[in-house]
Amino acid sequence: MAVDTVPAPVHDTSPAPARTERSLTGLWFALPFLLIYALFMIWPILSGLWSSLFNTSLAGGDVEFLGLSNYAELARDGAVWDSLWNTVWFTLLSTPPLVLTGLGMALLAHRARRTGWFLRFAFFMPFLLPVTVVALIWLWIYQSDFGLLNAAVGWFGGDPVAWINDERTAMWAVVLCTLWWTVGFNFLLYLAALQGIPRELHESAAVDGATPGQRLRRITLPLLRRTTGLVLVLQLIASLKIFDQVYLLNEGNAGPITRPLIQYVYEQGFTSYRIGYASAISYLLFLIIIVVAFAQFKIFPAGRDD
Amino acid sequence: MRTRVPLSLLGVALALLWLIPLAWAIDTSIKPEAETTRVPVTWVPDVFTLDAYRGVFTAGDVPLWLFNSLVVAAGVTVLTLAAASLAAYGFSRLDFPAKNWLFALVLAGIMVPPQALIVPLFHQMQSLGLVDTYWGMILPQLAAPVMVFILKKFFDGIPREYEQAAALDGASRLRMFWSVVLPMSRPVLAAVGVFTFVTAWNNFLWPFIVVSDPDLMTVPVGLGTVQSSYGLRYAEIMASAVIGGLPLVVVYAFLQRHVIRGVGDAGLKG
């Protein structure tokens, strides 16, 4: 590592000399974090990759080198592809409403004067609830005999539905619960972006006779483009990682109907004790998320800067 | 002007709709058990009672779970702020061997989904003897590269002249960090702190995996066991959900202005 031969940056014209001399001081500052990072991020990535090549079990016992046969088994395992499809289907169903509702809420709350505090509270509040609380509340609402949702269906003359257990509605139930719980985060990102748009832009456009609808289409939405890029990629990644609410909503019933990929990893690793195989499935998800993230950097190249 | 009234009505209507699930949980928790399963459902209870809360606090483990959550979330927040801000300062202000390479490694970690690491991470916790401990819950949550990234970006925006003035007074690097840069970074430290605390408090998957001792369970993990242990006592289930969910909601109600401004200051708005 011949870094010592790199010349000092010439564009540094700050008056005080030797401000950024190369020394080990900075390394001491970074060391505590780097140690934790190496131990609990880098090491598990490498050891997971390593054990995906073995027949490793959490319970101990014989360890046998398998090469790529965990990956070959994964390719043949219908449960992997079913749960991957559930994950992708959930992502496709949940992302558009989560982004659009977040945007709509931010526009409404940004515009509101006297009710602004109330709107910001109501829209963001569910995001602060632990997933278990969210699941308990929604299981209660979806309850088929005396749940609130079926009561509402009844008022409109419909028949009760077994929201969680019926395979036609199970995924929609998960999407609705997730929308309620997490849209607040997207709402907050959009609201912060709206507050960053200079008021003068709207005022001068209004003076020129632009209607509110025109100002929304010509000024606000174009200026929110980068935020939309950020929200979209964060949302896609978050949806691909879905596990908690499905696991808690489905405990004991619906099972494979909505089982996402991480739940299958969990079952293989912690119920069947197959570390090597569970690791191999993890890397499939890992790969998909990296591809989505890179695709976003291509589509919105400036999305992260500034 | 014509559009203002309907739009604000729409906002309020949507906000009320968004409050229904929580209101329904609170409503159920103050009913006597017999009324919770009545059809058709009632919004105004015939009898108002706090029996369910009394039941949860005397028989349940909810107070213990709240304590465990506080220990874990406070531990994660304090240690994340310490480790990430020190590292961010080093990367922002100092030059050291392999710095760019190390920072690229940290940035790459932002894309790693922690959920995909649960199996090898648990395996490692077994070999370190940290399964069923507070440290087992806390330590992996400290490896949060995005916090280093956010803090470094903020530090980069603070003019170096402030530290040069301190340097003339003979201050060490650690002193400049502690007495000059940190006090100027309060808004971003608050945003990172609040966000870390909420994430750690509400984390389900990792504590669920690394802890099986009921005495160490956090609120999200413990509440996951409520459904089966309370059987069909819906008022008590909803009372524990309300107790487990309300602390952060109440705190947020008082702090929301700072949280929203902090998100802007932290550069998260994109």
XYZ file of C-alpha atoms in Angstrom:
576
model
C 0.000 0.000 0.000
C 2.291 2.780 -1.249
C -0.027 5.576 -0.241
C 2.845 7.623 1.250
C 4.036 8.571 -2.218
C 0.783 10.351 -3.113
C 1.481 14.092 -3.242
C -0.469 16.442 -1.002
C -3.548 17.917 -2.718
C -2.488 21.098 -4.529
C -5.899 22.770 -4.456
C -5.750 23.086 -0.669
C -5.118 26.797 -0.226
C -6.184 27.074 3.413
C -3.884 29.439 5.318
C -3.081 27.156 8.239
C -0.366 24.741 7.146
C -0.318 20.971 7.535
C -4.050 20.802 8.373
C -4.592 17.533 6.580
C -1.230 15.849 6.952
C -1.395 12.093 6.627
C -1.128 10.491 10.026
C -2.704 7.754 12.054
C -4.850 10.178 14.098
C -7.836 9.812 11.777
C -7.596 6.062 11.945
C -7.958 6.216 15.734
C -11.149 8.231 15.275
C -12.568 5.718 12.811
C -11.314 2.612 14.619
C -14.206 1.903 17.046
C -16.757 2.028 14.235
C -14.554 0.104 11.813
C -14.045 -2.689 14.354
C -17.795 -3.055 14.954
C -18.394 -2.820 11.226
C -15.811 -5.491 10.446
C -17.093 -7.808 13.166
C -20.860 -7.499 12.611
C -21.159 -6.607 8.918
C -18.122 -7.708 6.886
C -17.417 -10.906 8.783
C -21.015 -12.263 8.583
C -21.103 -11.476 4.846
C -17.921 -13.488 4.274
C -18.694 -16.302 6.691
C -22.211 -16.607 5.248
C -20.787 -16.902 1.754
C -18.300 -19.485 3.038
C -20.891 -21.564 4.868
C -23.218 -21.500 1.854
C -20.668 -23.856 0.304
C -20.986 -26.324 3.173
C -23.547 -28.586 4.728
C -23.473 -26.547 7.954
C -26.012 -26.893 10.740
C -26.747 -24.585 13.685
C -26.914 -27.680 15.855
C -23.273 -28.545 15.106
C -22.264 -32.001 13.877
C -20.474 -32.982 10.710
C -19.534 -30.262 8.261
C -19.176 -31.388 4.706
C -17.931 -29.361 1.743
C -20.653 -29.206 -0.911
C -19.323 -26.710 -3.412
C -22.219 -25.109 -5.191
C -24.777 -27.807 -4.516
C -26.687 -25.619 -2.000
C -27.200 -23.242 -4.912
C -28.185 -26.094 -7.208
C -30.741 -27.267 -4.638
C -32.070 -23.705 -4.334
C -32.633 -23.568 -8.073
C -34.723 -26.759 -7.892
C -36.602 -25.842 -4.678
C -40.115 -24.722 -5.596
C -40.573 -23.131 -2.143
C -37.699 -20.728 -2.894
C -39.318 -19.536 -6.104
C -42.790 -19.342 -4.529
C -41.511 -17.217 -1.659
C -39.414 -15.107 -4.032
C -42.536 -14.547 -6.120
C -44.492 -13.571 -2.976
C -41.767 -11.051 -2.152
C -41.740 -9.590 -5.674
C -45.554 -9.544 -5.855
C -45.742 -7.746 -2.512
C -43.146 -5.226 -3.748
C -45.091 -4.576 -6.965
C -48.401 -4.185 -5.095
C -47.084 -2.052 -2.237
C -44.640 0.362 -3.884
C -47.054 2.463 -6.011
C -49.561 3.175 -3.188
C -46.762 3.800 -0.686
C -45.057 6.383 -2.918
C -48.230 8.075 -4.222
C -50.003 8.209 -0.836
C -46.848 9.619 0.766
C -46.693 12.326 -1.909
C -50.399 13.125 -1.593
C -50.180 13.347 2.193
C -47.163 15.656 1.987
C -48.959 17.979 -0.467
C -52.020 18.104 1.809
C -50.031 18.671 5.010
C -47.730 21.248 3.411
C -50.710 23.281 2.217
C -52.673 23.045 5.470
C -52.440 25.981 7.862
C -54.402 25.486 11.071
C -54.718 21.709 10.679
C -51.061 21.151 9.693
C -49.990 19.891 13.112
C -52.855 17.380 13.194
C -52.160 16.044 9.698
C -48.432 15.628 10.365
C -49.224 13.757 13.572
C -51.848 11.440 12.073
C -49.847 10.555 8.942
C -46.513 9.862 10.644
C -47.699 8.371 13.949
C -48.166 4.719 12.797
C -44.500 4.604 11.676
C -43.534 4.916 15.356
C -45.423 1.793 16.415
C -43.515 -1.485 16.825
C -44.472 -4.000 14.139
C -45.993 -6.296 16.736
C -48.433 -3.596 17.863
C -49.323 -2.978 14.214
C -49.908 -6.692 13.636
C -52.053 -7.069 16.782
C -54.219 -4.087 15.782
C -54.703 -5.286 12.204
C -55.369 -8.900 13.204
C -58.138 -7.444 15.362
C -59.474 -5.300 12.509
C -59.298 -8.223 10.036
C -60.930 -10.627 12.557
C -63.607 -12.437 10.533
C -66.370 -12.684 13.188
C -66.337 -9.358 15.011
C -63.587 -7.380 13.219
C -64.067 -3.752 12.269
C -63.433 -4.306 8.558
C -66.140 -6.914 8.224
C -68.472 -4.658 10.222
C -67.804 -1.973 7.578
C -68.390 -4.523 4.814
C -71.654 -5.421 6.553
C -72.869 -1.796 6.577
C -72.536 -1.827 2.797
C -74.426 -5.109 2.607
C -71.453 -7.348 1.842
C -70.613 -10.782 3.254
C -67.835 -11.249 5.823
C -64.397 -12.143 4.453
C -61.607 -14.127 6.146
C -59.077 -11.433 5.215
C -55.909 -13.164 6.414
C -56.811 -16.769 5.653
C -58.377 -16.353 2.249
C -55.721 -16.616 -0.441
C -57.548 -14.073 -2.601
C -57.281 -11.354 0.058
C -54.259 -12.371 2.192
C -51.658 -10.388 0.239
C -53.919 -7.328 -0.003
C -54.382 -7.459 3.764
C -50.599 -7.394 4.201
C -50.299 -4.486 1.737
C -52.994 -2.410 3.460
C -51.462 -2.954 6.896
C -47.997 -2.053 5.541
C -49.322 1.065 3.807
C -50.887 2.297 7.045
C -47.783 1.502 9.079
C -44.918 2.779 6.884
C -46.240 5.473 4.527
C -45.284 8.072 7.168
C -41.609 7.714 6.290
C -42.174 8.585 2.616
C -44.533 11.354 3.736
C -41.762 12.839 5.874
C -39.171 12.757 3.067
C -41.601 14.463 0.675
C -42.627 17.033 3.297
C -38.983 17.948 3.985
C -38.426 18.345 0.221
C -41.543 20.530 -0.173
C -40.344 22.776 2.631
C -37.103 23.221 0.705
C -38.846 24.683 -2.388
C -38.546 28.483 -2.329
C -41.928 30.176 -1.811
C -41.030 32.860 -4.400
C -41.250 30.312 -7.222
C -44.935 29.781 -6.485
C -45.630 33.438 -5.832
C -44.167 34.633 -9.106
C -45.954 31.868 -11.016
C -49.221 32.869 -9.333
C -48.623 36.493 -10.335
C -48.170 35.273 -13.926
C -51.626 33.687 -13.672
C -50.724 30.009 -13.187
C -53.518 27.982 -11.584
C -52.747 25.784 -8.552
C -52.943 22.713 -10.794
C -50.446 24.180 -13.267
C -48.088 25.161 -10.447
C -48.248 21.581 -9.114
C -47.451 20.078 -12.539
C -44.893 22.608 -13.736
C -43.065 23.573 -10.531
C -43.647 21.259 -7.600
C -43.558 17.832 -9.235
C -40.441 18.493 -11.374
C -38.621 19.832 -8.304
C -39.573 16.683 -6.382
C -38.002 14.409 -8.993
C -34.865 13.648 -6.997
C -36.879 12.991 -3.858
C -39.089 10.638 -5.836
C -35.976 8.783 -7.006
C -34.776 8.447 -3.421
C -38.200 7.436 -2.062
C -38.653 4.905 -4.849
C -35.370 3.087 -4.302
C -35.683 3.124 -0.503
C -39.231 1.778 -0.854
C -38.271 -0.969 -3.309
C -35.464 -2.119 -1.028
C -37.673 -1.955 2.070
C -40.437 -3.946 0.358
C -37.996 -6.603 -0.862
C -36.893 -7.127 2.753
C -40.436 -7.752 4.011
C -40.761 -10.324 6.777
C -41.937 -9.009 10.176
C -45.559 -8.113 9.513
C -46.223 -11.161 7.338
C -44.741 -13.476 9.938
C -46.800 -11.889 12.732
C -50.039 -11.699 10.739
C -49.722 -15.275 9.545
C -48.613 -16.940 12.739
C -50.286 -20.300 12.790
C -52.333 -19.999 9.613
C -52.052 -18.684 6.046
C -48.434 -19.895 5.906
C -47.049 -20.365 2.405
C -49.770 -18.219 0.763
C -47.912 -15.014 1.595
C -44.583 -16.382 2.884
C -41.799 -14.015 1.767
C -38.221 -15.018 1.034
C -36.795 -13.939 4.400
C -39.343 -16.096 6.181
C -38.118 -19.076 4.179
C -34.526 -18.189 5.122
C -35.639 -18.022 8.750
C -37.411 -21.375 8.570
C -34.453 -23.115 6.909
C -31.911 -21.565 9.299
C -33.720 -21.612 12.626
C -36.361 -24.311 12.296
C -34.561 -26.831 10.077
C -31.090 -25.739 11.334
C -29.646 -25.670 7.804
C -27.247 -22.705 7.984
C -25.503 -23.406 4.692
C -28.716 -23.656 2.708
C -30.315 -20.656 4.449
C -27.190 -18.609 3.680
C -27.373 -19.569 0.014
C -30.993 -18.316 -0.144
C -29.946 -15.094 1.633
C -27.448 -14.393 -1.133
C -30.191 -14.647 -3.739
C -32.056 -11.801 -1.993
C -28.814 -9.891 -1.499
C -28.128 -10.083 -5.227
C -31.615 -8.826 -6.139
C -31.362 -5.840 -3.779
C -27.924 -4.874 -5.127
C -29.255 -5.037 -8.695
C -32.248 -2.808 -7.786
C -29.978 -0.305 -6.030
C -27.572 -0.135 -8.987
C -30.431 0.203 -11.464
C -31.638 3.200 -9.451
C -28.206 4.833 -9.645
C -28.356 4.461 -13.423
C -31.891 5.866 -13.724
C -31.464 8.734 -11.239
C -27.719 9.410 -11.436
C -27.854 12.564 -9.286
C -30.342 11.153 -6.833
C -28.005 10.870 -3.883
C -25.836 13.936 -4.175
C -26.484 17.436 -2.820
C -58.687 30.035 -3.427
C -61.706 28.022 -4.510
C -59.780 24.787 -4.113
C -58.517 25.505 -0.602
C -61.577 24.449 1.395
C -62.174 21.023 -0.233
C -58.436 20.205 -0.100
C -58.153 20.945 3.593
C -61.293 18.888 4.175
C -59.691 16.045 2.221
C -56.584 16.320 4.401
C -58.561 16.159 7.624
C -60.684 13.260 6.322
C -57.566 11.275 5.379
C -55.979 12.036 8.766
C -59.100 10.828 10.591
C -59.111 7.665 8.469
C -55.443 7.136 9.410
C -56.266 7.402 13.116
C -59.071 4.795 13.020
C -56.921 1.678 13.625
C -55.230 3.188 16.683
C -58.508 4.652 17.962
C -60.139 1.245 17.532
C -57.349 -0.428 19.555
C -57.712 2.126 22.366
C -61.503 1.777 22.206
C -61.304 -2.008 22.541
C -58.856 -1.739 25.444
C -61.301 0.258 27.619
C -64.238 -2.143 27.129
C -65.144 -5.043 29.394
C -64.103 -8.355 27.790
C -67.705 -9.355 27.078
C -68.306 -6.288 24.944
C -65.203 -6.694 22.731
C -66.701 -9.534 20.716
C -70.218 -8.143 20.397
C -71.794 -7.957 16.945
C -72.632 -5.361 15.697
C -69.524 -3.551 16.936
C -69.902 -0.584 19.288
C -67.718 2.549 19.264
C -68.974 3.956 22.547
C -68.611 1.305 25.259
C -71.654 0.650 27.479
C -69.270 0.375 30.397
C -65.950 2.184 30.503
C -63.294 0.206 32.388
C -59.534 0.100 32.892
C -59.605 -3.560 33.953
C -57.570 -4.631 30.936
C -54.742 -2.212 31.836
C -54.856 -3.369 35.447
C -54.626 -6.962 34.217
C -51.657 -6.236 31.968
C -49.720 -4.367 34.635
C -50.286 -6.860 37.439
C -50.016 -10.162 35.605
C -48.188 -9.349 32.389
C -44.516 -8.811 31.590
C -45.138 -5.534 29.767
C -43.276 -3.347 32.337
C -40.258 -5.666 32.064
C -40.342 -5.505 28.257
C -40.515 -1.712 28.381
C -37.426 -1.688 30.614
C -35.513 -4.052 28.275
C -36.468 -1.960 25.240
C -35.243 1.164 27.001
C -31.888 -0.451 27.850
C -31.367 -1.744 24.301
C -32.597 1.375 22.461
C -30.696 3.799 24.720
C -27.558 1.645 24.463
C -27.763 1.476 20.674
C -28.410 5.230 20.393
C -25.593 6.405 22.678
C -23.029 4.002 21.222
C -24.085 4.691 17.604
C -23.790 8.447 18.137
C -20.340 7.977 19.706
C -18.845 5.523 17.209
C -20.433 6.993 14.064
C -19.628 10.635 14.857
C -16.004 9.829 15.712
C -15.636 7.886 12.466
C -17.419 10.596 10.448
C -15.044 13.213 11.882
C -12.023 11.118 10.999
C -13.259 10.626 7.431
C -14.280 14.274 7.060
C -11.254 16.059 8.490
C -8.225 13.811 8.706
C -6.096 11.984 6.222
C -4.877 8.500 7.031
C -3.606 5.430 5.196
C -6.247 3.606 3.113
C -8.839 6.260 4.038
C -10.628 6.395 0.680
C -10.633 2.644 0.399
C -12.083 2.263 3.909
C -14.752 4.911 3.284
C -15.803 3.172 0.070
C -16.144 -0.030 2.099
C -18.397 1.765 4.606
C -20.521 3.279 1.809
C -20.980 -0.133 0.192
C -22.455 -1.383 3.471
C -25.450 0.937 3.061
C -26.778 -1.446 0.441
C -26.404 -4.592 2.557
C -29.774 -5.765 3.863
C -29.254 -6.729 7.530
C -32.129 -9.221 7.184
C -30.013 -11.243 4.763
C -27.295 -11.605 7.414
C -29.383 -13.066 10.245
C -28.156 -16.622 9.819
C -24.375 -16.031 9.735
C -24.744 -13.296 12.374
C -26.527 -15.667 14.739
C -23.856 -18.284 14.115
C -21.225 -15.700 15.091
C -23.157 -14.692 18.225
C -23.114 -18.336 19.274
C -19.332 -18.488 18.979
C -18.932 -15.180 20.860
C -21.283 -16.375 23.610
C -23.613 -13.385 23.119
C -26.873 -15.247 22.506
C -29.464 -14.250 25.129
C -27.607 -11.114 26.279
C -28.209 -7.358 26.005
C -24.914 -7.028 24.104
C -26.083 -9.613 21.602
C -29.045 -7.364 20.809
C -27.066 -4.092 20.872
C -23.753 -4.703 19.086
C -24.953 -5.726 15.584
C -27.274 -2.698 15.470
C -24.239 -0.401 15.848
C -22.854 -1.367 12.429
C -24.962 1.368 10.758
C -22.925 2.825 7.856
C -25.706 5.205 6.790
C -25.283 7.160 10.041
C -21.551 7.650 9.340
C -22.463 8.857 5.848
C -25.065 11.385 7.087
C -22.792 12.755 9.825
C -19.788 13.035 7.496
C -21.874 15.002 5.005
C -22.918 17.403 7.748
C -19.352 17.786 9.107
C -18.103 18.457 5.561
C -20.361 21.520 5.503
C -18.881 23.068 8.672
C -16.148 25.556 7.724
C -12.672 24.495 8.813
C -11.903 27.994 10.082
C -13.609 27.199 13.407
C -11.145 24.397 14.076
C -8.204 26.481 12.902
C -9.095 29.055 15.544
C -9.133 26.291 18.134
C -5.827 24.954 16.795
C -4.205 28.333 17.430
C -5.195 27.904 21.067
C -3.377 24.575 21.066
C -6.448 22.310 21.019
C -5.958 18.652 20.142
C -7.998 16.939 17.413
C -10.195 15.263 19.990
C -10.785 18.631 21.674
C -11.744 20.268 18.317
C -14.165 17.431 17.675
C -15.717 17.600 21.135
C -15.798 21.363 21.779
C -16.112 22.822 18.282
C -17.722 20.422 15.812
C -20.152 18.492 18.025
C -21.872 21.563 19.516
C -22.395 22.918 15.992
C -23.972 19.630 14.908
C -26.841 19.425 17.392
C -29.678 19.305 14.817
C -28.149 16.437 12.847
C -27.133 14.587 16.024
C -30.727 14.921 17.240
C -32.104 13.599 13.936
C -29.666 10.667 13.847
C -30.318 10.000 17.536
C -34.116 10.021 17.237
C -34.042 7.867 14.131
C -31.633 5.364 15.710
C -33.695 5.206 18.903
C -36.981 4.579 17.086
C -35.406 1.926 14.843
C -33.777 0.139 17.786
C -36.883 0.377 19.984
C -39.070 -1.107 17.254
C -36.610 -3.657 15.859
C -38.326 -7.024 15.816
C -36.344 -9.514 13.739
C -32.907 -9.376 15.370
C -33.954 -9.411 19.073
C -36.507 -12.087 18.142
C -33.690 -14.274 16.835
C -30.930 -13.619 19.351
C -33.071 -13.715 22.526
C -35.269 -16.558 23.755
C -35.088 -15.790 27.500
C -38.468 -14.181 28.408
C -36.693 -11.944 30.961
C -34.684 -10.279 28.174
C -37.465 -9.758 25.630
C -38.064 -6.266 24.254
C -41.543 -4.808 23.655
C -41.870 -5.957 20.004
C -40.672 -9.497 20.753
C -42.648 -9.851 23.982
C -45.864 -8.593 22.421
C -45.448 -11.258 19.753
C -46.093 -13.818 22.485
C -49.183 -12.008 23.807
C -51.616 -13.453 21.286
C -51.114 -16.966 22.588
C -50.610 -16.218 26.284
C -53.726 -14.079 26.711
C -55.869 -16.489 24.767
C -59.023 -14.745 23.685
C -58.894 -11.758 26.048
C -59.009 -9.094 23.358
C -59.260 -6.099 25.693
C -56.010 -7.151 27.387
C -54.309 -7.816 24.053
C -55.255 -4.329 22.850
C -54.266 -2.789 26.207
C -50.763 -4.281 25.878
C -50.578 -3.061 22.284
C -51.524 0.450 23.409
C -48.987 0.412 26.263
C -46.302 -0.968 23.943
C -47.002 1.528 21.179
C -47.916 4.759 22.875
C -44.615 5.896 24.497
C -42.928 6.811 21.200
C -46.132 8.303 19.773
C -46.495 10.640 22.762
C -42.833 11.691 22.583
C -43.190 12.324 18.854
C -46.290 14.482 19.392
C -44.077 16.908 21.359
C -40.980 16.671 19.161
C -42.418 16.477 15.658
C -41.279 19.933 14.553
C -37.678 19.075 15.421
C -37.909 15.666 13.777
C -39.189 17.095 10.485
C -36.619 19.904 10.474
C -33.894 17.395 11.382
C -34.743 15.251 8.351
C -34.183 18.307 6.157
C -30.937 19.216 7.953
C -29.632 15.670 7.688
C -29.886 15.932 3.910
C -32.306 13.005 3.750
C -34.657 14.930 1.534
C -32.520 13.924 -1.451
